[in-house]
XYZ file of N, CA and C in Angstrom:
504
model
N 23.071 -33.063 -4.165
C 23.528 -31.794 -3.619
C 24.709 -32.112 -2.702
N 25.781 -31.428 -2.890
C 27.009 -31.700 -2.150
C 27.154 -30.717 -0.999
N 27.108 -31.215 0.243
C 27.233 -30.302 1.385
C 28.679 -29.897 1.627
N 29.599 -30.446 0.873
C 31.016 -30.097 1.022
C 31.435 -28.997 0.046
N 30.475 -28.413 -0.653
C 30.801 -27.323 -1.578
C 31.253 -26.098 -0.789
N 31.799 -25.137 -1.480
C 32.279 -23.905 -0.850
C 31.135 -23.222 -0.090
N 31.439 -22.598 1.066
C 30.380 -21.958 1.873
C 29.545 -20.935 1.106
N 30.191 -20.117 0.288
C 29.450 -19.098 -0.476
C 28.485 -19.782 -1.440
N 28.977 -20.800 -2.126
C 28.136 -21.527 -3.077
C 26.966 -22.191 -2.347
N 27.232 -22.766 -1.183
C 26.187 -23.417 -0.390
C 25.130 -22.395 0.036
N 25.581 -21.208 0.486
C 24.638 -20.150 0.886
C 23.800 -19.681 -0.293
N 24.400 -19.623 -1.485
C 23.648 -19.214 -2.668
C 22.534 -20.218 -2.976
N 22.841 -21.502 -2.830
C 21.828 -22.531 -3.071
C 20.713 -22.422 -2.030
N 21.090 -22.222 -0.777
C 20.082 -22.075 0.284
C 19.206 -20.858 0.010
N 19.832 -19.746 -0.376
C 19.068 -18.523 -0.671
C 18.087 -18.764 -1.816
N 18.539 -19.454 -2.848
C 17.637 -19.760 -3.971
C 16.490 -20.663 -3.517
N 16.801 -21.623 -2.665
C 15.760 -22.520 -2.153
C 14.728 -21.734 -1.346
N 15.211 -20.879 -0.431
C 14.298 -20.111 0.421
C 13.453 -19.128 -0.379
N 14.002 -18.611 -1.477
C 13.242 -17.658 -2.297
C 12.493 -18.358 -3.431
N 12.494 -19.690 -3.393
C 11.766 -20.510 -4.373
C 12.239 -20.254 -5.805
N 13.564 -20.127 -5.971
C 14.134 -19.846 -7.285
C 14.786 -21.079 -7.914
N 14.654 -22.237 -7.277
C 15.198 -23.476 -7.843
C 14.124 -24.168 -8.674
N 14.563 -24.852 -9.752
C 13.585 -25.625 -10.526
C 13.215 -26.889 -9.752
N 12.215 -27.601 -10.227
C 11.667 -28.751 -9.493
C 12.718 -29.825 -9.221
N 13.581 -30.115 -10.204
C 14.616 -31.137 -10.006
C 15.611 -30.704 -8.938
N 16.007 -29.437 -8.969
C 16.962 -28.926 -7.981
C 16.345 -28.924 -6.585
N 15.052 -28.617 -6.492
C 14.368 -28.647 -5.187
C 14.370 -30.070 -4.640
N 14.062 -31.034 -5.504
C 14.038 -32.433 -5.066
C 15.423 -32.876 -4.588
N 16.458 -32.521 -5.350
C 17.828 -32.870 -4.959
C 18.212 -32.172 -3.652
N 17.868 -30.888 -3.562
C 18.196 -30.103 -2.366
C 17.533 -30.708 -1.130
N 16.235 -30.916 -1.209
C 15.506 -31.445 -0.054
C 15.942 -32.862 0.288
N 16.240 -33.662 -0.735
C 16.702 -35.019 -0.493
C 17.976 -35.042 0.335
N 18.853 -34.098 0.070
C 20.101 -34.055 0.834
C 19.951 -33.268 2.134
N 19.495 -32.029 2.034
C 19.482 -31.136 3.201
C 18.570 -31.628 4.316
N 17.495 -32.275 3.969
C 16.585 -32.748 5.006
C 17.057 -34.063 5.630
N 17.979 -34.755 4.946
C 18.493 -36.005 5.482
C 19.836 -35.877 6.175
N 20.542 -34.793 5.953
C 21.879 -34.579 6.534
C 21.740 -33.628 7.728
N 22.060 -34.112 8.920
C 21.884 -33.293 10.131
C 22.642 -31.971 10.066
N 23.882 -32.015 9.608
C 24.697 -30.794 9.537
C 24.061 -29.772 8.592
N 23.653 -30.237 7.433
C 23.047 -29.335 6.446
C 21.660 -28.866 6.889
N 20.912 -29.759 7.541
C 19.587 -29.385 8.022
C 19.696 -28.258 9.051
N 20.675 -28.351 9.962
C 20.887 -27.282 10.948
C 21.227 -25.968 10.261
N 22.064 -26.042 9.231
C 22.430 -24.832 8.494
C 21.203 -24.225 7.809
N 20.376 -25.070 7.223
C 19.156 -24.596 6.574
C 18.218 -23.951 7.588
N 18.065 -24.576 8.746
C 17.194 -24.034 9.797
C 17.686 -22.663 10.254
N 19.002 -22.519 10.429
C 19.562 -21.225 10.829
C 19.375 -20.185 9.731
N 19.527 -20.596 8.477
C 19.324 -19.666 7.363
C 17.879 -19.195 7.304
N 16.930 -20.111 7.556
C 15.513 -19.723 7.577
C 15.244 -18.727 8.698
N 15.834 -18.980 9.859
C 15.650 -18.076 10.996
C 16.229 -16.692 10.681
N 17.413 -16.668 10.053
C 18.035 -15.400 9.703
C 17.193 -14.657 8.664
N 16.671 -15.373 7.668
C 15.829 -14.744 6.649
C 14.569 -14.155 7.274
N 13.970 -14.870 8.209
C 12.769 -14.360 8.889
C 13.098 -13.105 9.686
N 14.228 -13.087 10.342
C 14.634 -11.918 11.125
C 14.870 -10.710 10.223
N 15.467 -10.951 9.063
C 15.719 -9.853 8.129
C 14.424 -9.295 7.553
N 13.397 -10.145 7.424
C 12.108 -9.676 6.903
C 11.276 -8.965 7.959
N 11.629 -9.161 9.222
C 10.866 -8.550 10.312
C 10.901 -7.029 10.163
N 9.801 -6.423 10.439
C 9.685 -4.975 10.277
C 10.685 -4.232 11.149
N 11.275 -3.230 10.554
C 12.233 -2.380 11.246
C 11.546 -1.110 11.742
N 10.257 -1.002 11.532
C 9.527 0.214 11.850
C 8.556 -0.043 12.995
N 8.675 0.745 14.052
C 7.741 0.622 15.169
C 6.808 1.826 15.158
N 5.622 1.624 15.711
C 4.579 2.644 15.697
C 4.057 2.795 17.113
N 3.871 4.047 17.519
C 3.257 4.299 18.828
C 2.428 5.571 18.739
N 1.649 5.837 19.785
C 0.842 7.062 19.868
C 1.410 7.939 20.970
N 1.424 9.231 20.720
C 1.856 10.207 21.718
C 0.911 11.394 21.616
N -0.003 11.502 22.558
C -0.950 12.618 22.543
C -1.816 12.667 21.304
N -2.261 11.535 20.804
C -3.112 11.508 19.620
C -2.350 11.638 18.313
N -1.049 11.537 18.367
C -0.207 11.672 17.178
C 0.528 10.352 16.957
N 0.595 9.918 15.707
C 1.337 8.698 15.377
C 2.821 9.019 15.292
N 3.616 8.191 15.958
C 5.072 8.361 15.919
C 5.666 7.076 15.352
N 6.397 7.217 14.259
C 7.061 6.082 13.627
C 8.551 6.184 13.892
N 9.151 5.043 14.246
C 10.578 5.035 14.557
C 11.185 3.732 14.055
N 12.390 3.822 13.529
C 13.103 2.631 13.090
C 13.752 1.983 14.299
N 13.611 0.662 14.415
C 14.141 -0.043 15.586
C 15.617 -0.385 15.446
N 16.142 -0.272 14.240
C 17.577 -0.473 14.015
C 18.004 0.427 12.860
N 19.284 0.474 12.585
C 19.799 1.338 11.519
C 19.030 1.095 10.221
N 18.757 2.181 9.511
C 17.961 2.085 8.287
C 18.496 3.039 7.234
N 18.258 2.683 5.996
C 18.541 3.559 4.868
C 17.234 3.780 4.125
N 16.982 5.002 3.757
C 15.806 5.301 2.932
C 16.318 5.512 1.515
N 16.612 4.399 0.859
C 17.158 4.419 -0.496
C 16.288 3.554 -1.395
N 16.513 3.674 -2.700
C 15.647 2.984 -3.666
C 15.588 1.481 -3.463
N 16.617 0.874 -2.901
C 16.620 -0.584 -2.756
C 16.321 -1.053 -1.332
N 15.966 -0.151 -0.446
C 15.782 -0.513 0.966
C 14.339 -0.906 1.272
N 14.182 -1.990 2.025
C 12.852 -2.433 2.457
C 12.178 -1.401 3.359
N 12.980 -0.670 4.121
C 12.430 0.319 5.055
C 11.599 1.376 4.336
N 11.975 1.676 3.109
C 11.252 2.692 2.344
C 9.809 2.259 2.108
N 9.620 1.019 1.710
C 8.263 0.491 1.514
C 7.494 0.426 2.822
N 8.156 -0.004 3.891
C 7.506 -0.087 5.200
C 7.014 1.291 5.631
N 7.856 2.300 5.464
C 7.501 3.661 5.862
C 6.295 4.154 5.068
N 6.345 3.989 3.760
C 5.247 4.449 2.906
C 3.939 3.764 3.293
N 3.975 2.449 3.467
C 2.759 1.716 3.840
C 2.201 2.195 5.172
N 3.065 2.352 6.156
C 2.606 2.780 7.486
C 1.881 4.119 7.418
N 2.436 5.060 6.676
C 1.835 6.399 6.618
C 0.589 6.410 5.744
N 0.657 5.806 4.574
C -0.461 5.898 3.634
C -1.642 5.008 4.006
N -1.409 3.934 4.735
C -2.498 3.008 5.038
C -3.177 3.264 6.372
N -2.668 4.168 7.154
C -3.333 4.437 8.429
C -4.240 5.659 8.292
N -5.166 5.788 9.212
C -6.125 6.887 9.132
C -5.628 8.146 9.834
N -4.548 8.043 10.583
C -4.020 9.222 11.280
C -3.501 10.244 10.279
N -3.737 11.497 10.592
C -3.257 12.563 9.710
C -2.164 13.398 10.360
N -1.852 13.102 11.596
C -0.761 13.802 12.284
C 0.319 12.773 12.608
N 1.444 12.906 11.901
C 2.484 11.879 11.968
C 3.847 12.515 12.226
N 4.593 11.861 13.103
C 5.991 12.222 13.366
C 6.839 11.016 12.976
N 7.904 11.267 12.233
C 8.843 10.196 11.895
C 10.177 10.515 12.561
N 10.639 9.593 13.381
C 11.933 9.730 14.054
C 13.008 9.195 13.109
N 13.900 10.077 12.678
C 14.933 9.705 11.712
C 16.292 9.452 12.367
N 16.315 9.268 13.676
C 17.592 9.125 14.385
C 18.412 7.924 13.923
N 17.772 6.903 13.411
C 18.507 5.707 12.974
C 18.646 5.620 11.457
N 18.235 6.674 10.762
C 18.380 6.690 9.303
C 19.775 7.204 8.976
N 20.571 6.340 8.375
C 21.962 6.680 8.095
C 22.163 7.270 6.712
N 21.214 7.021 5.804
C 21.358 7.498 4.438
C 19.987 7.682 3.809
N 19.901 8.676 2.930
C 18.659 8.898 2.186
C 19.040 9.301 0.772
N 18.302 8.822 -0.212
C 18.554 9.219 -1.594
C 17.277 9.815 -2.181
N 17.269 10.026 -3.497
C 16.110 10.669 -4.124
C 14.837 9.840 -3.940
N 14.959 8.520 -3.927
C 13.774 7.680 -3.702
C 13.233 7.892 -2.293
N 14.112 7.979 -1.317
C 13.694 8.227 0.064
C 13.054 9.592 0.215
N 13.657 10.596 -0.419
C 13.076 11.942 -0.373
C 11.708 11.951 -1.050
N 11.608 11.229 -2.165
C 10.328 11.138 -2.871
C 9.249 10.508 -2.007
N 9.603 9.474 -1.256
C 8.619 8.831 -0.379
C 8.228 9.742 0.781
N 9.205 10.463 1.334
C 8.863 11.435 2.389
C 7.880 12.466 1.849
N 8.139 12.948 0.629
C 7.241 13.938 0.023
C 5.874 13.329 -0.289
N 5.843 12.068 -0.684
C 4.569 11.389 -0.929
C 3.765 11.299 0.369
N 4.435 10.950 1.455
C 3.773 10.893 2.771
C 3.287 12.282 3.172
N 4.139 13.278 2.986
C 3.796 14.664 3.320
C 2.551 15.103 2.532
N 2.564 14.873 1.218
C 1.437 15.283 0.364
C 0.147 14.584 0.767
N 0.232 13.289 1.047
C -0.943 12.523 1.477
C -1.539 13.123 2.751
N -0.688 13.423 3.715
C -1.173 13.959 4.992
C -1.747 15.362 4.831
N -1.092 16.206 4.049
C -1.580 17.579 3.838
C -2.922 17.555 3.104
N -3.062 16.683 2.103
C -4.344 16.555 1.383
C -5.475 16.166 2.324
N -5.145 15.485 3.400
C -6.144 15.052 4.377
C -6.151 15.937 5.621
N -5.771 17.200 5.453
C -5.736 18.202 6.523
C -4.837 17.787 7.693
N -3.745 17.126 7.394
C -2.807 16.703 8.429
C -1.440 17.321 8.231
N -0.470 16.749 8.916
C 0.898 17.254 8.820
C 1.889 16.142 9.117
N 3.071 16.289 8.534
C 4.180 15.378 8.781
C 5.320 16.184 9.385
N 5.879 15.678 10.465
C 7.037 16.312 11.103
C 8.094 15.225 11.276
N 9.350 15.631 11.281
C 10.438 14.682 11.519
C 11.226 15.138 12.737
N 11.803 14.172 13.437
C 12.592 14.483 14.632
C 13.913 13.724 14.593
N 14.856 14.237 15.385
C 16.159 13.575 15.542
C 16.816 13.276 14.200
N 16.817 14.255 13.318
C 17.368 14.072 11.977
C 18.897 14.022 12.070
N 19.490 12.996 11.489
C 20.946 12.872 11.503
C 21.558 13.955 10.610
N 22.796 14.353 10.884
C 23.432 15.401 10.074
C 23.458 15.075 8.578
N 23.698 13.819 8.233
C 23.751 13.427 6.821
C 22.395 13.622 6.146
N 21.337 13.204 6.818
C 19.990 13.329 6.255
C 19.571 14.793 6.228
N 19.897 15.544 7.268
C 19.567 16.974 7.314
C 20.209 17.716 6.150
N 21.457 17.386 5.868
C 22.173 18.039 4.767
C 21.438 17.819 3.444
N 21.001 16.598 3.191
C 20.282 16.286 1.950
C 18.926 16.990 1.925
N 18.224 16.994 3.051
C 16.923 17.672 3.105
C 17.078 19.175 2.886
N 18.128 19.764 3.446
C 18.377 21.199 3.257
C 18.751 21.509 1.810
N 19.630 20.696 1.230
C 20.081 20.931 -0.153
C 18.930 20.866 -1.147
N 17.968 20.001 -0.899
C 16.854 19.828 -1.834
C 15.672 20.745 -1.537
N 15.713 21.427 -0.403
C 14.624 22.322 -0.035
C 13.462 21.639 0.670
N 13.545 20.349 0.863
C 12.455 19.620 1.520
C 12.289 20.072 2.965
N 13.377 20.506 3.576
C 13.284 20.947 4.977
C 12.426 22.201 5.129
N 12.160 22.906 4.024
C 11.268 24.067 4.118
C 9.795 23.632 4.140
N 9.516 22.399 3.745
C 8.147 21.876 3.758
C 7.891 20.969 4.959
N 8.836 20.097 5.226
C 8.696 19.147 6.334
C 9.520 19.673 7.497
N 8.824 20.113 8.534
C 9.523 20.703 9.684
C 10.242 19.645 10.499
N 11.465 19.980 10.885
C 12.283 19.079 11.700
C 12.403 19.644 13.109
N 12.362 18.748 14.080
C 12.488 19.128 15.488
C 13.593 18.293 16.118
N 14.177 18.831 17.171
C 15.285 18.119 17.808
C 14.818 16.933 18.640
N 13.529 16.933 19.054
C 13.030 15.786 19.820
C 11.517 15.636 19.622
N 11.018 14.511 20.065
C 9.609 14.160 19.879
C 8.668 15.119 20.603
N 9.009 15.506 21.820
C 8.127 16.387 22.602
C 7.914 17.734 21.910
N 8.980 18.315 21.343
C 8.833 19.580 20.607
C 7.889 19.405 19.423
N 8.033 18.305 18.717
C 7.179 18.054 17.553
C 5.726 17.867 17.974
N 5.493 17.143 19.063
C 4.125 16.938 19.563
C 3.505 18.283 19.921
N 4.238 19.135 20.638
C 3.724 20.461 21.024
C 3.383 21.309 19.807
N 4.135 21.155 18.719
C 3.911 21.982 17.530
C 2.580 21.683 16.846
N 1.980 20.540 17.134
C 0.678 20.207 16.547
C -0.459 20.974 17.217
N -0.239 21.509 18.407
C -1.310 22.195 19.153
C -1.378 23.662 18.846
């Protein structure tokens, strides 16, 4: 394995190694070089740290007056290829709470897959005598929710306190 290869090519090899996509011979060659070369070992260690950070959940959960509030800790997209979409679905469908607020203030984009997951969460909660409310909806997301009619089913509030009060 040549540590003097182009940076993009080197990153591609590291990514394949971290995702276990190299064959046995390539793994042996990779580890033989990267684990013995201080410069490359540092790069590998930083790449592992970055990969772990990217896998870290972007969704935080808290309780407010007996209601679950989900919020994204950094910018998020609710699109077919976004990890946040799976995190959101799991959080709502796997918990026992039936009263849920989702803070969409950091959601920059939503597509049909994201809308479908919101509706799946909504349906799950309604079937269990609960409700889903959204707060701090960005103008871009609001426009899509209005155009599709989802905003007539999932009530949006300007802040968390208004949404909490609406449950009573």
